[in-house]
Amino acid sequence: MRIVFATNNQNKLREIREILGNKFEIVSLKDIGCHEDIPETGATLEENALQKANYVYQKYYLDCFADDTGLEVNALQGAPGVHSARYAEGSDHDSEANMQKLLSELENNNNRKAQFRTVIALLLNGELHEFEGKVEGRIDTEKHGSEGFGYDPLFIPEGYKESFAQLGENIKNQISHRARAVRKLADYLLKDHL
């Protein structure tokens, strides 16, 4: 089954392809000739995921899915949340600036609890299906590790002593928020559409 993943983020694309394996042909926006920067103006992860999936489905008439992911920090009332990729002022997907702002915001705070949450909106034959995955953990006081992307050097998942960036892709792709959401997506597709 060929399905569009509404992203041009190569890290996300690689991660999804590794999690889903070869049961599906996952193509990116670039692969279908979509070079527009699809707006993400929703107030929630759910709204953003649906907005991106709708854009592709309505313009290209292809089955597709889109995700939105946010890091939700308890002490910051769920921030950065839907603004995770643009958390630092004037930044757009600047992981370093985002991590520095987060560390600064939590500097004197002992409550480091956080969760990563991914929402996937799937449009299949025009019908919407949503899948959510989350992983709880905490924000470390400094960065550790060099693998992964985004906030991975700061986020230590529950039950582990190392950050996502230290654990590496193999472990991350088994336990992450995105992996959990993608497994639900894959289970649905495998059960009903292969």
C-alpha angles and dihedrals in degrees: 000000000000115000133169120235103205097228142093091195102120092200092056092043093052091046093051093046091051092049095046095041120197098319091097135034103232113196128187131225089261090054091059094043096256108143098160121116099241110220120246103196099143122124092224139040088247093055093049094048091049092045091056095044092048092051093056095041094049096044102038103021091227129136106253148159133211132190138203123196132194138183108226115198117196097213090052094051091252098317138173084031113131089009095055096119092048100033098126114069114264093006129121114192091336098150094185094054091044093051092047091052091048092050090048092050091051096039099119098022122108093191100090097158115136143153135211113221129190125190120193122198113198122193109195117172086343093303119124122228123174130203129185132197129180139176124196125216142116142275114249122222092243140017121274130183136016106236127091127026142254113023094347094116090058103038118088111188119224112271094027135090096205133069123250086255091057096042092058132220098292094059094035091052090056099048108023129114090247092049090053093049092044092050089056089048091048093047090053094047094044094048098048110016114038 
